[in-house]
Amino acid sequence: MILIYDKSFEGFLTLVYEVYYRSLRPSKIADKLPNTLLLEEIIEIKTKEEKSLKVLEAIKKKFPKKSFELILNSFMCDTKEFELALLKYIILGFKDTNELFNINNPEVFYLENLQKELFHHVHKMTGFARFEELEDGTLYAKIETKFNITYFLGKHFYKRLNNQKYIIHDINRKIAFIKNDDFIGIQNIASFEEPKLSQNEEKFKKLWTTFFKAIAIETRENKKCQQNFVPLLYRTYMTEFL
């Protein structure tokens, strides 16, 4: 049995509700119909707010805080096929919350390692994200990331940029963490026009690029070693490599 849902968190919670109350036994969870002809039964789960809220409240009431955070963090790993493991993890928790910390359970082991991978990626991006100053003084950073880490980056820089206004824009997912005088949090970005940089930003970008090239020793250049320290994944919007 294959279950199809809309890839949203509310949609997944609705899926959990349907699996629990209809005693479904999925072998795969996907966000779209497969292109190939399959003999397995395919059921499309439509998102229902009432059902998703019931599951959410039940999880908050029964699950320990760390386990609830693991569920949320797993959902941020949106380029991985985590849904089936997460479904089994939630069902496991409703049966016995003590089993949620048993790493001998394959679902627990998988999700714990997935969370570690997520936070490792967040840690890397806190060092590789590059802000640019816009005309109004707002700091703006474009990112393209393996996982959905915009919230984590926004939270990280909130502690470090004090009263500075800033935007962290995930280009592919069309979302942004925005911090200004009126709003702090995640917003969807329906359309996007390249913002205008301040005059100082253009000047400092040129100075930084010049400095980066000046300190490089051509005879000691080692591309492989450089990629080990700064993988290509993180270079898209790094001033040094533009």
Coordinates of N, CA and C in Angstrom, one line a residue:
M1 N 0.8 -1.2 0.0 CA 0.0 0.0 0.0 C 0.9 1.3 0.0
I2 N 0.6 2.2 -0.9 CA 1.3 3.4 -1.0 C 0.3 4.6 -0.6
L3 N 0.8 5.4 0.3 CA 0.0 6.6 0.7 C 0.6 7.9 0.1
I4 N -0.3 8.7 -0.4 CA 0.1 10.0 -1.0 C -0.4 11.1 -0.2
Y5 N 0.5 12.1 0.1 CA 0.1 13.3 0.9 C 0.8 14.5 0.3
D6 N 0.4 15.7 0.8 CA 0.8 16.9 0.1 C 2.2 17.5 0.6
K7 N 2.9 16.7 1.4 CA 4.2 17.0 1.9 C 4.2 18.1 3.0
S8 N 3.1 18.5 3.4 CA 3.0 19.5 4.5 C 3.0 18.8 5.8
F9 N 3.3 19.5 6.9 CA 3.3 18.9 8.2 C 1.9 18.5 8.6
E10 N 0.9 19.4 8.3 CA -0.5 19.1 8.6 C -1.0 17.9 7.9
G11 N -0.5 17.8 6.6 CA -0.9 16.7 5.8 C -0.3 15.4 6.4
F12 N 0.9 15.4 6.9 CA 1.5 14.2 7.5 C 0.7 13.8 8.7
L13 N 0.4 14.8 9.6 CA -0.4 14.5 10.8 C -1.8 13.9 10.4
T14 N -2.4 14.4 9.3 CA -3.6 13.8 8.9 C -3.4 12.4 8.5
L15 N -2.3 12.1 7.8 CA -1.9 10.7 7.4 C -1.8 9.8 8.6
V16 N -1.1 10.3 9.7 CA -1.0 9.6 10.9 C -2.4 9.2 11.4
Y17 N -3.3 10.2 11.4 CA -4.7 9.9 11.9 C -5.3 8.8 11.1
E18 N -5.2 8.9 9.8 CA -5.9 7.9 8.9 C -5.3 6.5 9.1
V19 N -4.0 6.4 9.2 CA -3.3 5.2 9.5 C -3.8 4.5 10.8
Y20 N -3.8 5.4 11.8 CA -4.2 4.9 13.1 C -5.6 4.4 13.2
Y21 N -6.5 5.2 12.7 CA -8.0 4.9 12.8 C -8.5 3.9 11.8
R22 N -7.8 3.8 10.6 CA -8.3 2.9 9.6 C -7.4 1.7 9.5
S23 N -6.4 1.6 10.4 CA -5.5 0.4 10.5 C -4.9 0.2 9.1
L24 N -4.4 1.2 8.5 CA -3.6 1.1 7.2 C -2.2 0.6 7.5
R25 N -1.7 -0.1 6.5 CA -0.3 -0.7 6.6 C 0.5 -0.3 5.4
P26 N 0.9 1.0 5.3 CA 1.7 1.4 4.1 C 3.1 0.8 4.0
S27 N 3.5 0.6 2.8 CA 4.9 0.1 2.5 C 5.7 1.3 2.0
K28 N 5.0 2.4 1.6 CA 5.7 3.6 1.1 C 4.8 4.8 1.3
I29 N 5.4 6.0 1.6 CA 4.7 7.2 1.7 C 5.4 8.2 0.7
A30 N 4.6 8.8 -0.2 CA 5.1 9.7 -1.2 C 4.3 11.0 -1.3
D31 N 4.8 12.0 -2.1 CA 4.1 13.2 -2.3 C 3.4 13.3 -3.6
K32 N 3.6 12.3 -4.5 CA 3.0 12.3 -5.8 C 2.8 10.9 -6.3
L33 N 2.0 10.7 -7.2 CA 1.7 9.4 -7.8 C 2.9 8.9 -8.5
P34 N 3.3 7.6 -8.4 CA 4.4 7.1 -9.2 C 4.1 7.0 -10.6
N35 N 5.2 7.2 -11.4 CA 5.1 7.2 -12.9 C 4.9 5.8 -13.4
T36 N 5.4 4.8 -12.7 CA 5.3 3.4 -13.2 C 4.0 2.8 -12.7
L37 N 3.6 1.8 -13.4 CA 2.4 1.0 -13.0 C 2.8 0.1 -11.9
L38 N 2.0 0.2 -10.8 CA 2.3 -0.7 -9.7 C 1.0 -1.5 -9.3
L39 N 1.3 -2.7 -8.8 CA 0.1 -3.5 -8.4 C -0.4 -3.2 -7.0
E40 N 0.4 -2.4 -6.2 CA 0.0 -2.0 -4.9 C -1.2 -1.0 -4.9
E41 N -1.9 -1.1 -3.8 CA -3.0 -0.1 -3.7 C -2.5 1.3 -3.3
I42 N -3.0 2.3 -4.0 CA -2.6 3.7 -3.7 C -3.8 4.5 -3.1
I43 N -3.5 5.1 -2.0 CA -4.5 5.9 -1.3 C -4.0 7.3 -1.1
E44 N -4.8 8.3 -1.6 CA -4.4 9.7 -1.4 C -5.0 10.3 -0.2
I45 N -4.2 10.8 0.7 CA -4.6 11.4 2.0 C -4.8 12.9 1.8
K46 N -6.0 13.4 2.0 CA -6.2 14.8 1.9 C -6.1 15.5 3.2
T47 N -5.4 16.6 3.3 CA -5.1 17.3 4.5 C -6.4 17.8 5.2
K48 N -6.7 17.4 6.4 CA -7.8 17.9 7.2 C -7.3 18.5 8.5
E49 N -7.6 19.8 8.7 CA -7.1 20.5 9.8 C -7.5 19.9 11.1
E50 N -8.8 19.5 11.2 CA -9.3 19.0 12.4 C -8.6 17.7 12.9
K51 N -8.3 16.8 11.9 CA -7.6 15.6 12.2 C -6.2 15.8 12.6
S52 N -5.5 16.7 11.8 CA -4.1 17.0 12.1 C -3.9 17.6 13.5
L53 N -4.9 18.5 13.9 CA -4.8 19.1 15.3 C -5.0 18.1 16.4
K54 N -5.9 17.1 16.1 CA -6.1 16.0 17.1 C -4.8 15.3 17.3
V55 N -4.1 14.9 16.3 CA -2.9 14.2 16.4 C -1.8 15.0 17.0
L56 N -1.7 16.3 16.7 CA -0.7 17.2 17.2 C -0.9 17.3 18.7
E57 N -2.1 17.5 19.2 CA -2.4 17.7 20.6 C -2.1 16.4 21.4
A58 N -2.4 15.2 20.7 CA -2.1 13.9 21.4 C -0.6 13.7 21.5
I59 N 0.1 14.1 20.5 CA 1.6 14.0 20.6 C 2.2 14.9 21.6
K60 N 1.7 16.1 21.7 CA 2.2 17.1 22.7 C 1.9 16.6 24.1
K61 N 0.8 15.9 24.3 CA 0.3 15.5 25.6 C 1.1 14.2 26.0
K62 N 1.3 13.3 25.1 CA 1.9 12.0 25.5 C 3.4 11.9 25.4
F63 N 4.0 12.6 24.3 CA 5.4 12.4 24.0 C 6.3 13.4 24.9
P64 N 7.5 12.9 25.3 CA 8.4 13.8 25.9 C 8.9 14.9 25.0
K65 N 9.3 16.0 25.5 CA 9.7 17.2 24.7 C 10.8 16.8 23.7
K66 N 11.8 16.0 24.1 CA 12.8 15.7 23.1 C 12.3 14.9 22.0
S67 N 11.3 14.0 22.2 CA 10.8 13.2 21.1 C 9.9 14.1 20.2
F68 N 9.2 15.0 20.8 CA 8.4 15.9 20.0 C 9.3 16.8 19.1
E69 N 10.4 17.2 19.6 CA 11.4 18.0 18.8 C 12.0 17.2 17.7
L70 N 12.2 15.9 18.0 CA 12.8 15.0 17.0 C 11.8 14.8 15.8
I71 N 10.5 14.8 16.1 CA 9.5 14.7 15.1 C 9.6 15.9 14.2
L72 N 9.6 17.1 14.8 CA 9.7 18.4 14.1 C 11.0 18.5 13.3
N73 N 12.1 18.1 13.9 CA 13.4 18.2 13.2 C 13.5 17.2 12.0
S74 N 12.9 16.0 12.2 CA 12.9 15.0 11.1 C 12.2 15.6 9.9
F75 N 11.1 16.3 10.1 CA 10.3 16.9 9.0 C 11.1 18.0 8.3
M76 N 12.1 18.5 8.9 CA 12.9 19.5 8.2 C 13.9 18.9 7.2
C77 N 14.1 17.6 7.3 CA 15.0 16.9 6.4 C 14.2 16.5 5.2
D78 N 13.7 17.5 4.5 CA 12.7 17.3 3.4 C 13.2 16.7 2.1
T79 N 14.5 16.5 2.0 CA 15.1 15.8 0.8 C 15.3 14.3 1.1
K80 N 15.0 13.9 2.3 CA 15.1 12.4 2.6 C 13.7 11.8 2.7
E81 N 13.7 10.5 2.5 CA 12.5 9.7 2.6 C 12.3 9.3 4.1
F82 N 11.9 10.2 4.9 CA 11.8 10.0 6.3 C 10.4 9.5 6.8
E83 N 9.4 9.7 5.9 CA 8.0 9.6 6.4 C 7.6 8.3 7.0
L84 N 8.0 7.2 6.4 CA 7.6 5.9 6.9 C 8.3 5.6 8.2
A85 N 9.5 6.0 8.4 CA 10.2 5.8 9.7 C 9.6 6.7 10.7
L86 N 9.2 7.9 10.4 CA 8.6 8.8 11.3 C 7.2 8.3 11.7
L87 N 6.4 7.8 10.8 CA 5.1 7.2 11.1 C 5.2 6.1 12.1
K88 N 6.2 5.2 11.9 CA 6.4 4.1 12.8 C 6.9 4.5 14.1
Y89 N 7.7 5.6 14.1 CA 8.2 6.2 15.4 C 7.0 6.7 16.2
I90 N 6.1 7.4 15.6 CA 4.9 8.0 16.3 C 4.0 6.9 16.8
I91 N 3.8 5.9 16.0 CA 2.9 4.8 16.4 C 3.6 4.1 17.6
L92 N 4.9 3.9 17.6 CA 5.7 3.3 18.6 C 5.5 4.1 19.9
G93 N 5.5 5.5 19.8 CA 5.4 6.3 21.0 C 4.1 6.3 21.6
F94 N 3.0 6.1 20.8 CA 1.7 6.0 21.4 C 1.5 4.7 22.2
K95 N 2.3 3.7 21.7 CA 2.2 2.4 22.4 C 3.0 2.4 23.7
D96 N 4.2 2.9 23.6 CA 5.1 2.9 24.8 C 6.2 4.0 24.6
T97 N 6.1 5.1 25.4 CA 7.0 6.2 25.2 C 8.4 5.9 25.6
N98 N 8.6 4.9 26.4 CA 10.0 4.4 26.8 C 10.7 3.9 25.6
E99 N 10.0 3.4 24.6 CA 10.7 2.8 23.4 C 11.2 3.9 22.5
L100 N 10.8 5.2 22.7 CA 11.2 6.3 21.9 C 12.7 6.6 22.1
F101 N 13.3 6.0 23.1 CA 14.7 6.3 23.4 C 15.6 5.0 23.2
N102 N 14.9 4.0 22.7 CA 15.6 2.7 22.4 C 16.3 2.7 21.1
I103 N 17.6 3.0 21.0 CA 18.2 3.1 19.7 C 18.4 1.7 19.0
N104 N 18.1 0.6 19.7 CA 18.0 -0.7 19.0 C 16.9 -0.8 18.1
N105 N 15.9 0.1 18.3 CA 14.8 0.2 17.3 C 15.2 0.9 16.1
P106 N 15.1 0.3 14.9 CA 15.6 0.9 13.6 C 15.1 2.3 13.3
E107 N 13.8 2.5 13.7 CA 13.2 3.8 13.4 C 13.9 4.9 14.3
V108 N 14.0 4.6 15.5 CA 14.7 5.5 16.5 C 16.1 5.8 16.1
F109 N 16.8 4.7 15.7 CA 18.2 4.9 15.3 C 18.3 5.8 14.0
Y110 N 17.5 5.5 13.1 CA 17.5 6.3 11.8 C 17.2 7.7 12.0
L111 N 16.1 8.0 12.8 CA 15.7 9.4 13.0 C 16.7 10.2 13.9
E112 N 17.3 9.5 14.9 CA 18.3 10.2 15.7 C 19.5 10.6 14.8
N113 N 19.9 9.7 13.9 CA 21.1 10.0 13.0 C 20.7 11.1 12.0
L114 N 19.4 11.1 11.6 CA 19.0 12.1 10.7 C 19.0 13.5 11.3
Q115 N 18.6 13.5 12.6 CA 18.7 14.8 13.3 C 20.1 15.3 13.5
K116 N 21.0 14.3 13.7 CA 22.4 14.7 13.8 C 22.9 15.3 12.5
E117 N 22.5 14.7 11.4 CA 22.9 15.2 10.1 C 22.3 16.6 9.8
L118 N 21.1 16.8 10.3 CA 20.4 18.1 10.2 C 21.2 19.2 10.9
F119 N 21.6 18.9 12.2 CA 22.3 19.9 13.0 C 23.7 20.1 12.5
H120 N 24.3 19.1 11.9 CA 25.6 19.3 11.3 C 25.6 20.2 10.2
H121 N 24.5 20.1 9.4 CA 24.3 21.0 8.2 C 24.0 22.4 8.7
V122 N 23.2 22.6 9.7 CA 23.0 23.9 10.3 C 24.3 24.5 10.8
H123 N 25.1 23.8 11.5 CA 26.4 24.3 12.0 C 27.3 24.8 10.8
K124 N 27.3 24.0 9.8 CA 28.1 24.4 8.6 C 27.6 25.7 8.0
M125 N 26.3 25.8 7.9 CA 25.7 27.0 7.2 C 25.8 28.3 8.1
T126 N 25.9 28.1 9.4 CA 26.1 29.3 10.2 C 27.5 30.0 9.9
G127 N 28.4 29.2 9.4 CA 29.7 29.7 9.1 C 29.8 30.1 7.6
F128 N 29.1 29.5 6.7 CA 29.2 29.7 5.3 C 28.1 30.7 4.7
A129 N 27.1 31.0 5.5 CA 26.1 31.9 5.0 C 26.8 33.3 4.9
R130 N 26.4 34.1 3.8 CA 27.0 35.4 3.6 C 25.9 36.4 3.5
F131 N 26.0 37.4 4.3 CA 25.1 38.5 4.3 C 25.6 39.7 3.4
E132 N 24.6 40.3 2.8 CA 24.9 41.5 2.0 C 24.0 42.7 2.5
E133 N 24.6 43.9 2.6 CA 23.8 45.0 3.1 C 23.0 45.6 1.9
L134 N 21.7 45.8 2.2 CA 20.8 46.4 1.2 C 20.7 47.9 1.4
E135 N 20.1 48.6 0.4 CA 20.0 50.0 0.5 C 19.4 50.6 1.8
D136 N 18.5 49.9 2.4 CA 17.9 50.4 3.6 C 18.6 49.9 4.9
G137 N 19.7 49.3 4.7 CA 20.5 48.8 5.8 C 20.2 47.4 6.3
T138 N 19.2 46.8 5.7 CA 18.9 45.4 6.1 C 20.0 44.4 5.6
L139 N 20.3 43.4 6.4 CA 21.3 42.4 5.9 C 20.5 41.3 5.3
Y140 N 21.0 40.9 4.1 CA 20.3 39.9 3.3 C 21.2 38.7 2.9
A141 N 20.7 37.5 3.2 CA 21.5 36.3 2.8 C 20.7 35.3 2.0
K142 N 21.2 35.0 0.8 CA 20.6 33.9 0.0 C 21.2 32.6 0.4
I143 N 20.4 31.5 0.5 CA 20.9 30.2 0.7 C 20.2 29.2 -0.2
E144 N 20.9 28.1 -0.5 CA 20.4 26.9 -1.1 C 20.9 25.8 -0.3
T145 N 20.1 25.0 0.4 CA 20.5 24.1 1.4 C 19.9 22.7 1.2
K146 N 20.6 21.7 1.7 CA 20.2 20.3 1.6 C 18.9 20.1 2.4
F147 N 18.8 20.7 3.5 CA 17.6 20.5 4.4 C 16.9 21.9 4.6
N148 N 15.7 21.9 5.2 CA 15.0 23.1 5.4 C 15.5 23.7 6.8
I149 N 16.5 24.5 6.7 CA 17.2 25.0 8.0 C 17.0 26.5 8.2
T150 N 16.1 27.1 7.4 CA 16.0 28.6 7.5 C 15.6 29.0 8.9
Y151 N 14.7 28.3 9.6 CA 14.4 28.7 10.9 C 15.5 28.7 11.9
F152 N 16.3 27.6 11.8 CA 17.5 27.4 12.7 C 18.5 28.5 12.5
L153 N 18.7 28.9 11.2 CA 19.7 29.9 10.9 C 19.2 31.3 11.4
G154 N 17.9 31.5 11.2 CA 17.3 32.7 11.7 C 17.4 32.9 13.2
K155 N 17.2 31.8 13.9 CA 17.3 31.7 15.4 C 18.7 32.0 15.8
H156 N 19.7 31.3 15.1 CA 21.1 31.5 15.4 C 21.5 32.9 15.3
F157 N 21.2 33.6 14.2 CA 21.7 35.0 14.0 C 20.9 36.0 14.8
Y158 N 19.7 35.6 15.3 CA 18.9 36.5 16.1 C 19.7 36.8 17.4
K159 N 20.5 35.9 17.9 CA 21.2 36.1 19.1 C 22.5 36.9 18.9
R160 N 22.9 37.0 17.6 CA 24.2 37.5 17.3 C 24.2 38.9 16.6
L161 N 23.1 39.2 16.0 CA 22.9 40.4 15.2 C 22.2 41.5 16.0
N162 N 21.8 41.2 17.2 CA 21.1 42.1 18.1 C 19.9 42.8 17.4
N163 N 20.0 44.2 17.3 CA 18.9 44.9 16.8 C 18.9 45.1 15.3
Q164 N 19.9 44.4 14.6 CA 20.0 44.6 13.2 C 18.8 43.9 12.4
K165 N 18.3 44.5 11.4 CA 17.3 43.9 10.6 C 18.0 42.9 9.6
Y166 N 17.4 41.8 9.4 CA 18.0 40.8 8.4 C 17.0 39.9 7.8
I167 N 17.4 39.3 6.7 CA 16.5 38.4 5.9 C 17.4 37.2 5.5
I168 N 17.0 36.0 5.8 CA 17.7 34.8 5.3 C 16.7 34.1 4.4
H169 N 17.1 34.1 3.1 CA 16.1 33.7 2.0 C 16.5 32.3 1.4
D170 N 15.7 31.3 1.6 CA 15.9 30.0 1.0 C 15.3 30.1 -0.4
I171 N 16.1 30.2 -1.4 CA 15.7 30.4 -2.8 C 14.8 29.3 -3.3
N172 N 15.2 28.0 -3.1 CA 14.5 26.9 -3.7 C 13.2 26.6 -3.0
R173 N 13.1 26.8 -1.7 CA 11.9 26.5 -0.9 C 11.0 27.7 -0.9
K174 N 11.4 28.9 -1.4 CA 10.6 30.1 -1.4 C 10.1 30.5 -0.1
I175 N 11.0 30.4 0.9 CA 10.6 30.9 2.3 C 11.8 31.8 2.8
A176 N 11.5 32.6 3.8 CA 12.6 33.4 4.3 C 12.3 33.6 5.8
F177 N 13.4 33.7 6.6 CA 13.3 34.2 8.0 C 13.5 35.7 7.9
I178 N 12.6 36.4 8.4 CA 12.6 37.9 8.4 C 12.6 38.4 9.8
K179 N 13.6 39.3 10.0 CA 13.6 40.0 11.3 C 13.7 41.5 11.1
N180 N 12.6 42.2 11.4 CA 12.6 43.7 11.3 C 11.9 44.3 12.5
D181 N 11.6 45.5 12.5 CA 10.9 46.2 13.6 C 9.5 45.6 13.9
D182 N 8.9 45.1 12.8 CA 7.5 44.7 13.0 C 7.2 43.2 13.0
F183 N 8.2 42.4 12.6 CA 8.0 40.9 12.4 C 9.3 40.2 12.7
I184 N 9.1 39.0 13.3 CA 10.2 38.0 13.4 C 9.7 36.6 13.2
G185 N 10.2 36.0 12.1 CA 9.7 34.6 11.9 C 9.8 34.3 10.4
I186 N 9.2 33.1 10.0 CA 9.2 32.6 8.7 C 8.1 33.1 7.9
Q187 N 8.3 33.5 6.6 CA 7.3 33.9 5.7 C 7.5 33.2 4.4
N188 N 6.4 32.9 3.6 CA 6.5 32.4 2.3 C 6.8 33.5 1.3
I189 N 7.7 33.3 0.3 CA 8.1 34.3 -0.7 C 7.5 33.8 -2.0
A190 N 6.4 34.4 -2.4 CA 5.7 34.0 -3.6 C 6.5 34.4 -4.9
S191 N 7.0 35.6 -4.9 CA 7.8 36.1 -6.0 C 9.0 36.8 -5.5
F192 N 10.0 37.0 -6.3 CA 11.3 37.5 -5.8 C 12.0 38.3 -6.9
E193 N 12.4 39.5 -6.5 CA 13.2 40.4 -7.4 C 14.5 40.6 -6.7
E194 N 15.6 40.6 -7.4 CA 16.9 40.8 -6.8 C 17.0 42.1 -6.2
P195 N 17.3 42.1 -4.8 CA 17.3 43.4 -4.1 C 18.5 44.2 -4.5
K196 N 18.4 45.6 -4.3 CA 19.5 46.5 -4.6 C 20.5 46.6 -3.4
L197 N 21.8 46.4 -3.6 CA 22.7 46.5 -2.6 C 23.1 47.9 -2.3
S198 N 23.6 48.2 -1.1 CA 24.1 49.5 -0.8 C 25.4 49.8 -1.5
Q199 N 25.8 51.0 -1.6 CA 27.0 51.4 -2.2 C 28.2 50.8 -1.4
N200 N 28.1 50.9 -0.1 CA 29.2 50.3 0.7 C 29.4 48.8 0.5
E201 N 28.2 48.1 0.3 CA 28.3 46.7 0.1 C 29.1 46.3 -1.1
E202 N 28.8 47.0 -2.2 CA 29.5 46.8 -3.5 C 31.0 47.0 -3.3
K203 N 31.3 48.0 -2.6 CA 32.7 48.4 -2.4 C 33.4 47.3 -1.5
F204 N 32.8 46.9 -0.4 CA 33.4 45.9 0.5 C 33.4 44.5 -0.2
K205 N 32.5 44.2 -1.1 CA 32.6 42.9 -1.8 C 33.8 42.8 -2.7
K206 N 34.1 43.9 -3.4 CA 35.2 44.0 -4.2 C 36.5 43.9 -3.4
L207 N 36.5 44.6 -2.2 CA 37.7 44.6 -1.4 C 37.9 43.1 -0.8
W208 N 36.9 42.5 -0.4 CA 37.0 41.1 0.1 C 37.5 40.1 -0.9
T209 N 36.9 40.3 -2.2 CA 37.4 39.4 -3.3 C 38.8 39.6 -3.6
T210 N 39.2 40.9 -3.6 CA 40.6 41.2 -3.9 C 41.5 40.6 -2.8
F211 N 41.1 40.8 -1.5 CA 41.9 40.2 -0.4 C 42.0 38.7 -0.5
F212 N 40.9 38.1 -0.8 CA 40.9 36.6 -0.9 C 41.8 36.1 -2.0
K213 N 41.9 36.8 -3.1 CA 42.8 36.4 -4.2 C 44.2 36.7 -3.9
A214 N 44.4 37.8 -3.1 CA 45.8 38.3 -2.8 C 46.5 37.3 -1.9
I215 N 45.8 36.8 -0.9 CA 46.4 35.9 0.1 C 46.6 34.5 -0.4
A216 N 46.0 34.2 -1.6 CA 46.1 32.8 -2.1 C 47.6 32.6 -2.7
I217 N 48.1 31.5 -2.4 CA 49.4 31.1 -3.0 C 49.2 30.1 -4.1
E218 N 49.4 30.6 -5.3 CA 49.1 29.8 -6.5 C 49.8 28.4 -6.5
T219 N 51.1 28.4 -6.1 CA 51.8 27.2 -6.2 C 51.4 26.2 -5.1
R220 N 50.7 26.6 -4.1 CA 50.2 25.7 -3.1 C 48.7 25.4 -3.2
E221 N 48.1 25.8 -4.3 CA 46.7 25.6 -4.5 C 46.4 24.1 -4.5
N222 N 45.4 23.7 -3.8 CA 44.9 22.3 -3.7 C 43.4 22.2 -3.7
K223 N 42.9 22.1 -4.9 CA 41.4 22.1 -5.0 C 40.7 21.0 -4.2
K224 N 41.3 19.8 -4.2 CA 40.6 18.7 -3.5 C 40.6 19.0 -2.0
C225 N 41.7 19.5 -1.4 CA 41.7 19.9 0.0 C 40.7 21.0 0.3
Q226 N 40.7 22.0 -0.6 CA 39.8 23.1 -0.4 C 38.3 22.6 -0.4
Q227 N 38.0 21.7 -1.3 CA 36.6 21.2 -1.3 C 36.3 20.4 0.0
N228 N 37.3 19.8 0.6 CA 37.0 19.0 1.8 C 36.6 20.0 2.9
F229 N 37.2 21.2 3.0 CA 36.9 22.2 4.0 C 35.7 23.0 3.6
V230 N 35.5 23.3 2.3 CA 34.3 24.1 1.9 C 33.7 23.4 0.7
P231 N 32.9 22.4 0.9 CA 32.2 21.6 -0.2 C 31.5 22.5 -1.1
L232 N 31.3 22.1 -2.4 CA 30.6 22.9 -3.4 C 29.2 23.2 -3.0
L233 N 28.6 22.4 -2.2 CA 27.2 22.6 -1.7 C 27.1 24.0 -1.1
Y234 N 28.1 24.4 -0.4 CA 28.0 25.7 0.4 C 28.5 26.9 -0.3
R235 N 29.0 26.8 -1.5 CA 29.7 27.9 -2.2 C 28.8 28.8 -3.0
T236 N 27.6 28.4 -3.3 CA 26.8 29.1 -4.3 C 26.7 30.6 -4.1
Y237 N 26.6 31.0 -2.9 CA 26.5 32.5 -2.6 C 27.6 33.0 -1.7
M238 N 28.7 32.3 -1.7 CA 29.8 32.8 -0.9 C 30.6 33.8 -1.8
T239 N 30.8 35.0 -1.2 CA 31.5 36.0 -2.0 C 32.9 35.6 -2.5
E240 N 33.6 34.8 -1.7 CA 34.9 34.3 -2.1 C 35.0 33.6 -3.4
F241 N 33.8 32.9 -3.7 CA 33.9 32.0 -4.9 C 33.0 32.5 -6.0
L242 N 32.5 33.7 -5.9 CA 31.7 34.3 -7.0 C 32.5 34.7 -8.2

